[in-house]
XYZ file of C-alpha atoms in Angstrom:
690
model
C -3.538 28.016 19.538
C -0.272 27.138 17.717
C -2.360 25.764 14.838
C -4.522 28.871 14.389
C -4.735 31.014 11.307
C -5.394 34.713 11.753
C -7.098 36.690 9.026
C -7.068 40.402 9.858
C -9.628 42.692 8.217
C -8.970 46.420 8.712
C -11.433 49.303 8.196
C -11.415 53.086 8.576
C -14.022 52.752 10.180
C -15.941 49.679 8.976
C -17.820 50.790 5.817
C -20.796 49.099 4.211
C -18.366 46.750 2.529
C -14.673 46.136 3.229
C -12.874 45.576 -0.069
C -10.142 42.986 -0.500
C -7.471 45.687 -0.761
C -8.119 46.474 2.934
C -7.473 42.974 4.220
C -4.490 41.234 5.664
C -4.076 37.498 6.138
C -1.645 36.425 8.839
C -1.173 32.679 9.133
C 0.211 30.957 12.194
C 0.994 27.272 11.847
C 3.542 24.874 13.287
C 4.072 23.080 9.979
C 3.458 23.547 6.271
C 1.138 20.632 5.576
C -0.910 19.691 2.543
C -3.962 21.092 4.337
C -2.169 24.360 5.052
C -1.183 24.724 1.398
C -4.773 24.046 0.379
C -5.921 26.807 2.747
C -3.463 29.295 1.289
C -4.551 28.393 -2.238
C -8.194 29.095 -1.387
C -7.214 32.394 0.276
C -5.175 33.419 -2.752
C -8.037 32.485 -5.074
C -10.226 35.123 -3.395
C -7.402 37.673 -2.990
C -7.295 37.445 0.796
C -3.536 37.893 0.497
C -3.457 41.186 -1.480
C -3.305 43.433 1.576
C -1.977 46.659 3.120
C -0.962 47.732 6.614
C -1.661 51.489 6.319
C -4.745 51.239 8.496
C -6.097 52.113 11.927
C -5.697 49.132 14.276
C -8.290 50.688 16.589
C -11.116 49.583 14.301
C -9.586 46.334 13.049
C -11.719 43.279 12.415
C -10.169 39.859 12.996
C -11.184 36.416 11.764
C -9.700 33.382 13.500
C -10.272 30.094 11.632
C -8.017 27.046 11.887
C -5.865 26.519 8.801
C -5.093 22.828 8.233
C -8.718 21.852 7.665
C -10.285 25.093 6.409
C -11.243 26.311 2.935
C -12.408 29.751 1.852
C -15.525 29.441 -0.294
C -16.044 33.120 -1.111
C -14.381 36.512 -1.083
C -13.727 39.138 1.639
C -16.550 41.334 0.379
C -19.150 38.673 1.178
C -17.468 37.764 4.455
C -17.514 41.326 5.770
C -21.030 41.975 4.533
C -22.328 38.988 6.483
C -20.272 39.976 9.526
C -21.820 43.435 9.501
C -25.295 41.922 9.227
C -24.659 39.957 12.433
C -24.630 43.321 14.308
C -22.164 42.129 16.962
C -18.518 42.885 17.660
C -17.469 39.209 17.782
C -19.080 36.342 15.843
C -18.204 32.702 16.556
C -18.931 29.711 14.371
C -21.631 27.400 15.667
C -22.142 23.690 16.124
C -25.049 21.363 16.800
C -22.898 19.364 19.235
C -21.489 20.604 22.534
C -17.844 19.900 23.289
C -15.760 19.398 25.419
C -17.889 19.945 28.564
C -21.487 18.788 28.287
C -22.207 20.246 31.715
C -22.222 23.684 30.083
C -25.129 22.797 27.781
C -27.817 24.471 29.891
C -25.772 27.654 30.120
C -25.813 28.210 26.353
C -28.484 30.744 25.424
C -31.274 29.400 23.280
C -31.540 30.558 19.672
C -34.717 30.942 17.642
C -33.313 28.934 14.738
C -29.975 27.307 14.053
C -27.098 25.815 16.037
C -26.929 26.647 19.711
C -23.374 25.766 20.668
C -20.136 27.660 20.167
C -17.373 26.394 17.904
C -13.931 27.900 18.352
C -12.716 26.731 14.944
C -13.705 30.076 13.455
C -14.523 33.476 14.869
C -14.417 37.060 13.704
C -14.400 40.391 15.479
C -12.922 43.815 16.169
C -9.473 44.009 17.708
C -10.494 45.736 20.994
C -13.213 43.184 21.655
C -10.950 40.250 20.834
C -8.219 41.667 23.076
C -10.723 41.924 25.913
C -11.873 38.360 25.242
C -8.430 36.750 25.324
C -6.832 38.955 27.959
C -7.494 36.435 30.703
C -5.986 33.444 28.882
C -3.517 31.732 31.207
C -3.575 28.250 29.739
C -0.880 26.299 27.988
C -0.787 25.783 24.230
C -2.192 22.304 24.749
C -5.221 23.535 26.706
C -8.628 23.667 25.045
C -9.390 27.019 23.433
C -12.884 25.656 22.790
C -13.515 25.325 26.518
C -11.972 28.745 27.221
C -14.198 30.544 24.716
C -17.266 28.493 25.696
C -16.952 29.634 29.317
C -16.741 33.242 28.192
C -19.763 32.873 25.910
C -21.883 31.141 28.552
C -21.128 33.907 31.059
C -23.941 36.432 30.385
C -21.929 39.400 31.645
C -18.861 38.631 29.539
C -20.977 37.787 26.513
C -22.668 41.183 26.760
C -19.493 43.105 27.551
C -17.577 41.698 24.599
C -20.730 41.672 22.445
C -20.471 38.046 21.252
C -22.944 36.147 19.093
C -22.986 32.862 17.169
C -23.259 32.363 13.429
C -26.118 29.977 14.150
C -27.270 29.499 10.552
C -23.757 29.029 9.161
C -23.750 32.152 7.005
C -20.071 32.888 7.701
C -18.669 29.629 9.083
C -19.630 26.019 8.405
C -18.341 23.433 10.874
C -18.803 19.979 9.344
C -18.815 17.915 12.531
C -22.405 16.973 13.258
C -23.554 18.573 10.002
C -22.394 16.242 7.213
C -25.946 15.574 6.059
C -26.623 19.315 5.892
C -23.783 20.280 3.538
C -23.782 19.680 -0.205
C -21.913 21.090 -3.168
C -23.671 23.755 -5.186
C -22.598 24.068 -8.826
C -23.847 27.222 -10.495
C -22.575 29.481 -13.268
C -19.049 28.092 -13.241
C -18.713 28.390 -9.451
C -18.725 25.814 -6.689
C -19.942 26.585 -3.173
C -20.808 24.634 -0.068
C -24.504 24.952 0.689
C -26.154 24.285 4.024
C -29.479 22.801 2.951
C -30.931 22.943 6.458
C -30.680 26.725 6.688
C -30.330 27.449 2.955
C -27.113 29.386 3.475
C -23.811 29.636 1.615
C -21.017 29.749 4.218
C -17.878 31.699 3.377
C -15.500 29.516 5.387
C -15.795 25.707 5.618
C -14.106 23.911 8.512
C -13.542 20.161 8.650
C -13.450 20.005 12.424
C -13.182 16.841 14.471
C -13.607 13.585 12.547
C -14.600 15.264 9.267
C -11.173 15.569 7.652
C -12.171 13.266 4.809
C -15.257 15.329 4.072
C -13.306 18.586 3.907
C -10.890 16.791 1.575
C -13.826 15.808 -0.610
C -15.200 19.362 -0.653
C -11.675 20.652 -1.318
C -11.671 18.747 -4.606
C -14.230 21.301 -5.815
C -14.080 24.427 -3.610
C -13.117 27.069 -4.556
C -13.715 26.349 -8.239
C -11.083 23.601 -8.258
C -13.334 21.552 -10.524
C -16.445 22.747 -12.340
C -18.682 21.238 -14.973
C -17.938 24.146 -17.276
C -14.155 24.263 -16.992
C -13.119 20.925 -15.543
C -10.020 20.988 -13.341
C -8.598 24.487 -12.914
C -5.467 23.555 -10.933
C -4.344 20.237 -12.404
C -1.676 21.884 -14.539
C -0.350 24.142 -11.770
C 3.050 23.569 -10.217
C 4.021 20.885 -12.719
C 7.616 19.628 -12.803
C 8.636 19.106 -16.449
C 11.234 16.347 -16.620
C 12.781 17.828 -19.744
C 14.061 20.715 -17.624
C 16.012 18.595 -15.150
C 17.816 15.342 -14.655
C 15.462 12.417 -14.267
C 14.925 11.721 -10.550
C 16.092 8.377 -9.195
C 13.146 6.044 -8.678
C 12.925 2.778 -6.774
C 10.379 0.610 -8.557
C 8.814 -1.955 -6.251
C 7.166 -4.936 -7.974
C 4.985 -7.114 -5.736
C 3.842 -10.634 -6.652
C 1.702 -11.988 -3.831
C -0.625 -14.463 -5.561
C -0.897 -16.474 -8.768
C -1.596 -13.864 -11.433
C -2.351 -14.125 -15.149
C -0.259 -12.466 -17.861
C 2.862 -11.962 -15.743
C 5.028 -12.199 -18.848
C 3.068 -9.301 -20.326
C 3.486 -7.351 -17.085
C 7.262 -7.508 -17.377
C 7.100 -6.598 -21.060
C 5.224 -3.426 -20.107
C 7.606 -2.691 -17.253
C 10.428 -2.802 -19.767
C 8.534 -0.429 -22.059
C 8.145 2.337 -19.446
C 9.508 5.530 -20.996
C 12.066 6.335 -18.332
C 15.868 5.959 -18.342
C 16.643 2.495 -16.970
C 19.838 3.782 -15.358
C 17.649 6.012 -13.161
C 15.578 3.075 -11.937
C 16.349 0.675 -9.117
C 14.303 -2.514 -9.130
C 12.910 -4.144 -5.993
C 11.054 -7.372 -6.792
C 9.134 -9.252 -4.118
C 7.819 -12.623 -5.285
C 5.793 -14.755 -2.917
C 4.681 -17.257 -5.568
C 6.908 -20.136 -6.654
C 4.770 -20.453 -9.791
C 6.103 -17.102 -11.019
C 9.757 -17.647 -10.201
C 10.618 -18.541 -13.791
C 8.923 -15.360 -15.030
C 11.031 -13.210 -12.714
C 14.216 -15.137 -13.484
C 13.677 -14.827 -17.242
C 13.119 -11.073 -17.000
C 16.180 -10.480 -14.833
C 18.325 -12.731 -17.018
C 17.367 -10.914 -20.208
C 17.038 -7.325 -18.961
C 18.345 -6.984 -15.427
C 21.609 -5.404 -16.544
C 19.691 -2.357 -17.846
C 18.768 -1.155 -14.365
C 20.784 0.814 -11.842
C 20.327 -1.796 -9.135
C 18.207 -4.883 -8.418
C 17.009 -6.511 -5.218
C 15.047 -9.716 -5.732
C 13.249 -11.364 -2.795
C 12.315 -14.910 -3.722
C 9.641 -17.237 -2.262
C 12.240 -19.293 -0.373
C 13.069 -16.289 1.812
C 9.574 -16.483 3.346
C 9.273 -12.746 3.925
C 5.691 -11.604 4.451
C 4.155 -8.857 2.316
C 4.001 -6.084 4.960
C 7.680 -6.609 5.758
C 8.596 -6.486 2.077
C 6.706 -3.251 1.500
C 8.211 -1.722 4.640
C 11.651 -2.787 3.418
C 11.170 -1.056 0.059
C 10.400 2.226 1.809
C 13.282 1.785 4.218
C 15.742 1.234 1.363
C 14.639 4.532 -0.143
C 14.953 6.338 3.204
C 18.530 5.136 3.614
C 19.464 6.147 0.079
C 19.685 9.952 0.002
C 19.654 9.778 -3.787
C 16.242 8.083 -3.836
C 13.749 10.685 -5.030
C 10.675 8.492 -5.387
C 9.254 5.031 -4.772
C 6.975 3.672 -7.480
C 5.017 0.755 -6.010
C 3.481 -1.572 -8.579
C 1.515 -4.768 -7.965
C 1.859 -7.414 -10.640
C -1.882 -7.507 -11.368
C -1.705 -3.924 -12.651
C -1.939 -3.645 -16.436
C 0.012 -0.447 -17.084
C -0.976 0.395 -20.652
C 0.390 3.942 -20.620
C 4.161 3.769 -21.007
C 4.443 7.407 -19.866
C 2.806 6.704 -16.493
C 5.901 7.206 -14.343
C 6.835 10.411 -16.156
C 3.292 11.788 -15.805
C 3.143 11.074 -12.073
C 6.519 12.674 -11.359
C 5.619 15.755 -13.370
C 2.444 16.190 -11.336
C 4.819 17.190 -8.500
C 2.755 15.868 -5.591
C 4.110 14.016 -2.531
C 1.888 10.991 -3.144
C -0.161 10.234 -6.242
C -1.675 7.201 -7.939
C -2.793 6.710 -11.526
C -6.419 5.636 -11.663
C -6.825 2.091 -12.906
C -10.073 0.172 -13.146
C -11.312 -3.341 -13.761
C -12.807 -3.803 -17.219
C -16.579 -3.706 -17.257
C -16.866 -2.956 -13.545
C -16.822 0.041 -11.214
C -13.884 -1.379 -9.276
C -10.810 0.868 -9.112
C -7.615 1.315 -7.109
C -8.979 4.183 -5.003
C -11.825 4.812 -2.589
C -13.760 8.045 -2.675
C -14.890 7.764 0.932
C -14.625 5.590 4.037
C -17.312 3.989 6.148
C -17.531 4.695 9.869
C -15.373 1.635 10.574
C -12.706 2.653 8.056
C -13.675 0.436 5.123
C -14.874 1.206 1.614
C -17.719 3.649 1.049
C -18.796 5.175 -2.247
C -18.475 8.935 -2.516
C -21.027 10.974 -4.434
C -18.590 11.502 -7.297
C -16.973 8.059 -7.387
C -18.852 6.707 -10.412
C -18.307 9.909 -12.403
C -14.569 9.786 -11.699
C -14.222 6.091 -12.534
C -16.189 6.527 -15.751
C -14.164 9.677 -16.540
C -17.155 11.999 -16.667
C -15.161 14.059 -14.170
C -11.470 14.293 -14.981
C -8.871 15.760 -12.652
C -6.532 15.126 -9.740
C -8.512 14.014 -6.682
C -7.745 14.009 -2.976
C -8.934 10.590 -1.750
C -8.658 8.574 1.485
C -7.276 5.355 -0.004
C -5.150 4.210 -2.946
C -3.643 0.821 -3.707
C -1.971 -1.384 -6.301
C 0.079 1.360 -7.972
C 1.250 4.716 -6.625
C 4.204 7.109 -6.451
C 5.468 8.491 -3.140
C 8.257 11.009 -2.651
C 11.500 9.965 -0.969
C 11.573 13.196 1.049
C 8.111 12.379 2.380
C 9.333 8.930 3.476
C 12.198 10.588 5.320
C 9.906 13.080 7.079
C 6.186 12.629 7.726
C 6.176 8.949 6.700
C 9.354 7.916 8.487
C 7.601 5.208 10.527
C 9.353 1.944 9.536
C 6.149 -0.087 10.001
C 3.722 1.783 7.758
C 2.255 -1.417 6.305
C 2.089 -3.357 9.569
C -1.071 -3.879 11.588
C -2.633 -6.575 13.733
C -6.119 -5.858 12.402
C -5.783 -4.194 8.983
C -4.563 -5.468 5.638
C -1.245 -3.911 4.571
C -2.804 -1.509 2.064
C -5.383 -0.277 4.561
C -2.781 0.009 7.323
C -0.573 2.113 5.059
C -3.360 4.488 4.050
C -4.459 4.766 7.683
C -0.958 5.895 8.644
C -0.839 8.364 5.751
C -4.189 9.911 6.707
C -3.192 10.113 10.362
C -0.114 12.124 9.385
C -2.240 14.612 7.459
C -0.616 13.666 4.146
C -2.899 13.928 1.142
C -3.240 10.990 -1.234
C -4.151 11.915 -4.786
C -5.425 9.890 -7.696
C -5.357 11.218 -11.251
C -7.585 10.272 -14.160
C -6.207 13.022 -16.404
C -4.840 10.262 -18.624
C -5.838 6.682 -19.358
C -3.311 4.533 -17.524
C -4.577 0.977 -17.636
C -6.556 -1.514 -15.633
C -6.209 -4.220 -13.044
C -6.548 -7.931 -13.593
C -8.931 -10.259 -11.863
C -6.978 -12.988 -10.097
C -10.073 -14.923 -9.047
C -10.203 -18.545 -10.153
C -6.731 -18.384 -11.688
C -5.371 -21.924 -11.891
C -1.707 -22.802 -12.228
C -2.026 -26.477 -13.141
C -1.532 -26.069 -16.879
C 1.382 -25.147 -19.098
C -0.123 -21.896 -20.409
C -2.722 -20.972 -17.822
C -3.445 -17.604 -19.426
C -5.272 -19.334 -22.286
C -8.146 -19.983 -19.895
C -8.611 -16.278 -18.976
C -11.142 -15.417 -21.688
C -13.910 -15.170 -19.061
C -12.097 -13.576 -16.113
C -9.953 -11.102 -18.063
C -11.435 -10.852 -21.564
C -9.712 -7.604 -22.554
C -6.265 -8.890 -21.625
C -7.027 -12.236 -23.215
C -7.926 -10.476 -26.458
C -4.767 -8.352 -26.430
C -2.650 -11.425 -25.862
C -4.321 -13.918 -28.155
C -6.457 -12.202 -30.823
C -4.699 -10.952 -33.945
C -3.909 -7.237 -33.858
C -5.719 -6.731 -37.166
C -8.902 -8.534 -36.124
C -10.700 -5.314 -35.165
C -9.934 -3.893 -38.619
C -11.543 -6.786 -40.490
C -14.848 -5.065 -41.234
C -13.504 -1.539 -41.574
C -10.574 -2.281 -43.862
C -12.069 -5.305 -45.604
C -9.342 -7.675 -44.484
C -11.498 -10.717 -45.195
C -10.284 -12.545 -48.277
C -12.123 -15.173 -50.341
C -9.511 -17.516 -51.839
C -12.224 -19.936 -53.024
C -15.999 -19.558 -53.531
C -17.741 -18.996 -50.166
C -14.479 -19.688 -48.362
C -13.469 -16.768 -46.172
C -10.031 -16.125 -44.795
C -9.338 -13.669 -41.975
C -6.818 -13.015 -39.191
C -7.883 -14.437 -35.837
C -4.995 -15.580 -33.576
C -1.706 -14.009 -32.608
C 1.474 -16.024 -32.958
C 1.469 -16.390 -29.166
C -2.031 -17.886 -29.223
C -0.993 -20.399 -31.884
C 2.175 -21.362 -30.033
C 0.449 -21.689 -26.666
C -2.336 -23.866 -28.041
C 0.104 -26.172 -29.825
C 2.384 -26.390 -26.790
C -0.592 -27.060 -24.528
C -1.705 -29.955 -26.745
C 1.777 -31.429 -26.952
C 2.102 -31.023 -23.180
C -1.157 -32.941 -22.760
C 0.259 -35.518 -25.172
C -2.788 -37.795 -25.548
C -3.107 -37.726 -29.315
C -5.667 -40.036 -30.888
C -4.459 -42.971 -32.941
C -6.134 -41.791 -36.142
C -8.406 -44.856 -36.365
C -12.138 -45.030 -37.057
C -13.003 -46.243 -33.569
C -13.101 -43.204 -31.293
C -14.732 -43.463 -27.876
C -14.460 -39.684 -27.422
C -17.339 -38.985 -29.814
C -20.988 -39.925 -29.777
C -21.484 -43.318 -31.407
C -17.820 -44.154 -31.003
C -17.064 -44.171 -34.755
C -15.305 -41.534 -36.903
C -15.709 -41.764 -40.683
C -12.765 -39.504 -41.493
C -10.365 -39.814 -38.549
C -7.416 -37.543 -37.810
C -4.660 -37.589 -35.243
C -5.964 -34.996 -32.847
C -6.757 -33.854 -29.317
C -10.226 -32.519 -28.544
C -10.652 -29.225 -26.711
C -12.652 -30.923 -23.968
C -9.708 -33.215 -23.245
C -7.836 -30.193 -21.878
C -11.046 -28.645 -20.417
C -10.949 -25.871 -22.981
C -14.342 -26.451 -24.603
C -16.198 -23.651 -22.750
C -13.436 -21.209 -23.562
C -13.467 -22.312 -27.195
C -17.206 -21.721 -27.509
C -16.721 -18.258 -25.986
C -14.053 -17.614 -28.643
C -16.444 -18.667 -31.401
C -19.267 -16.495 -30.073
C -17.143 -13.407 -29.535
C -14.848 -13.487 -32.547
C -16.194 -15.875 -35.182
C -19.950 -15.364 -34.985
C -19.770 -11.670 -36.046
C -17.798 -12.672 -39.153
C -20.238 -15.468 -39.941
C -23.245 -13.169 -39.697
C -21.514 -10.634 -41.926
C -20.403 -13.047 -44.643
C -23.472 -15.323 -44.578
C -26.338 -12.794 -44.327
C -29.452 -14.061 -42.592
C -27.639 -16.820 -40.696
C -27.166 -16.447 -36.946
C -24.983 -19.000 -35.258
C -25.253 -20.230 -31.693
C -21.633 -21.407 -31.907
C -22.597 -24.911 -30.875
C -20.213 -27.702 -31.699
C -19.822 -31.410 -31.196
C -16.235 -31.397 -32.312
C -13.463 -28.857 -31.741
C -9.934 -30.180 -31.866
C -6.321 -29.628 -32.841
C -5.050 -31.840 -35.680
C -1.426 -32.835 -36.149
C -0.100 -33.718 -39.611
C 3.306 -35.389 -40.018
C 4.767 -37.174 -43.066
C 5.484 -40.322 -41.052
C 2.238 -40.216 -39.037
C -0.758 -38.768 -40.899
C 0.364 -36.515 -43.741
C -3.051 -35.763 -45.301
C -6.810 -36.267 -45.089
C -9.008 -37.851 -47.737
C -11.882 -35.946 -49.400
C -14.923 -35.492 -47.159
C -17.778 -33.290 -46.014
C -17.720 -31.870 -42.484
C -20.554 -32.638 -40.085
C -21.274 -28.931 -39.620
C -23.217 -25.977 -40.922
C -19.885 -24.236 -41.243
C -16.318 -25.072 -40.308
C -13.478 -23.035 -38.850
C -9.925 -24.098 -39.686
C -7.120 -22.096 -38.053
C -3.488 -22.506 -39.063
C -1.396 -22.827 -35.898
C 2.071 -22.728 -37.433
C 3.835 -21.402 -40.501
C 4.291 -23.149 -43.812
C 7.869 -22.971 -45.080
C 9.193 -22.451 -41.582
C 7.613 -25.232 -39.528
C 6.528 -27.605 -42.286
C 6.371 -28.109 -46.043
C 3.309 -28.870 -48.123
C -0.117 -28.960 -46.531
C -3.164 -26.861 -47.270
C -6.791 -27.485 -48.184
C -8.351 -28.271 -51.578
C -12.059 -27.780 -52.354
C -12.769 -30.353 -55.020
C -16.013 -28.970 -56.502
C -14.300 -25.674 -57.271
C -10.860 -27.164 -57.997
C -9.546 -24.465 -55.673
C -6.758 -24.847 -53.118
C -5.374 -22.808 -50.231
C -1.763 -23.963 -50.215
C -0.046 -21.306 -48.164
C -2.038 -21.014 -44.909
C -1.040 -18.008 -42.815
C -0.306 -18.647 -39.177
C -3.163 -17.409 -37.015
C -5.541 -16.938 -39.952
C -8.859 -18.784 -40.048
C -10.544 -20.417 -43.026
C -14.328 -20.406 -42.723
C -16.440 -22.453 -45.143
C -19.758 -24.315 -45.298
C -19.553 -27.866 -44.025
C -22.215 -29.982 -45.676
C -23.069 -30.549 -49.347
C -21.211 -27.789 -51.162
C -17.646 -27.784 -49.889
C -16.289 -31.254 -50.399
C -12.603 -30.907 -49.476
C -9.389 -32.688 -48.588
C -6.234 -32.034 -46.562
C -3.216 -31.800 -48.842
C -0.095 -33.796 -47.890
C 2.406 -32.408 -45.431
C 5.778 -33.371 -46.880
C 8.129 -32.241 -44.118
C 7.961 -30.972 -40.559
C 4.805 -30.919 -38.471
C 1.627 -29.028 -39.324
C -1.001 -28.068 -36.722
C -4.514 -26.764 -37.309
C -7.419 -26.019 -34.950
C -10.749 -27.191 -36.353
C -14.342 -26.572 -35.236
C -17.466 -28.139 -36.700
C -19.949 -25.410 -35.812
C -23.718 -25.891 -35.552
C -23.737 -29.614 -36.458
């Protein structure tokens, strides 16, 4: 067969054991594929390639396994020992399924235990016997060698003359087709083997024959000793391509916006922060959403001139997503200078600014950084496929996602963000319609084409790269829609809107007490303050500042302000979540023994203006405690303002933007709002636990 690999084992004559120095590996293949390179790596690991030719061909022993889907799991010593124990001149691998001619089933001799049928994917024998066996081959390269050898084996006279037997219990060869439930990984003493649990054997050669290519890929992530519990990944740092030693390759970065997505502004900020020379990047932006057009336009206006080249496909062009992704690849194929395509969906939160550099240095034809969804087991790769080609969970999926196993993994599916080599697009992946299918989504169609071409897809979790946003329930009807993402994307919401020093409050004692039992701490970012103010002004329905107020229970306000309530912009649930997540821990720390439920009747944004309502008369709040957050900056946005606690004759006259004042509401902290003398002052107020 043109795809066969020949491993030649010589002996003078065959001793009890044939050492690795007496072996020769001869590989015959039509193409150097990822699978072929994996085979050679496993052979090299066990020194099958350290060989001599100063031997007697008369007594030679040959092993014929395929190469693209085969892995060595042990060394030549074990292989030859088991061959000798078979006590035959030629040993074929075995299978539980008969193929390709079922009519030959009855002609197969019965075996006491084990598989009954011959598999031509691996066999081993002495040169004279093999020459006798293949001397009558008259078929073409495309003819079935399986059928040819099966007819010889089922002929009693030829079987006896050549002295053929089967490795029925898979001691030498393990064919995976029909045996997936029998084969497991065995981790022991820093080694990884394939174990056949049905026959309790440790095969030396594992063959992913037929439709078991994904399973051999899975096993190849571990065998031989690729990854162990003791040493982790043994090959992840091999064949790296340090960028410091060469000119940075030219990369086409494809950005895909296919649905309304939160935090798009942040996405472009991170894209800009990628540590890679901008003059070695060409940008391809595909935007299907009119809602995000201003985000794209703003980025290109401010930073587009930094990049080597830009192609921007806008919603009005009405190009579908598969066509856009196919076009990106085609542009790279046509450009001989294009070394890589880096495909990046807008919902990807790329936290690691070295991501592109890391992927290129890994020096693999196609690789993705592992990204996950916060708090869930969702990721951008699949560890296995179901029988119908959809998602299935591999045995190691959870460990990889949770980073209990760290390495570079051969997987059947990647999406959302990946790097693919330009040379690969001009060779094995030259099909111009890789993302097109009548029945599959574009990502699944692409991965199907990649698998069909025998190209390996890798995902790496050697570094922490980022996460992926949830786009479910994302509404675009508001001015700053991201404010409402505290439930769907809490981590991203916190990074965008919670003060960078908030997490240091307890550790570094950032809480100040400017007045007795009044606590002051950083809570909001400047962006959060600006967005909340702008959202309120966009809503525009400020109260009149009178005592009659139909928005509240009873319809009467003793101490009215000009304000907008959180529930008027449907932000009350989000505001309570904010109080529970970020205010309640501070309350419980500063007021020991009190545990808030973060309930409130009133949460609102107040506007103070000299010609509207400059101040607020002394009063008690209808709350157990009150939160008062400064939403803009004194001296810059307004003059005056602040809060005075009358009982203590203590004032906070220079509120810091984004900082919260927390104080008891009833009885003890009688207070007033000091006059705003110029500009406009905004504060967010919550009466908690009324």
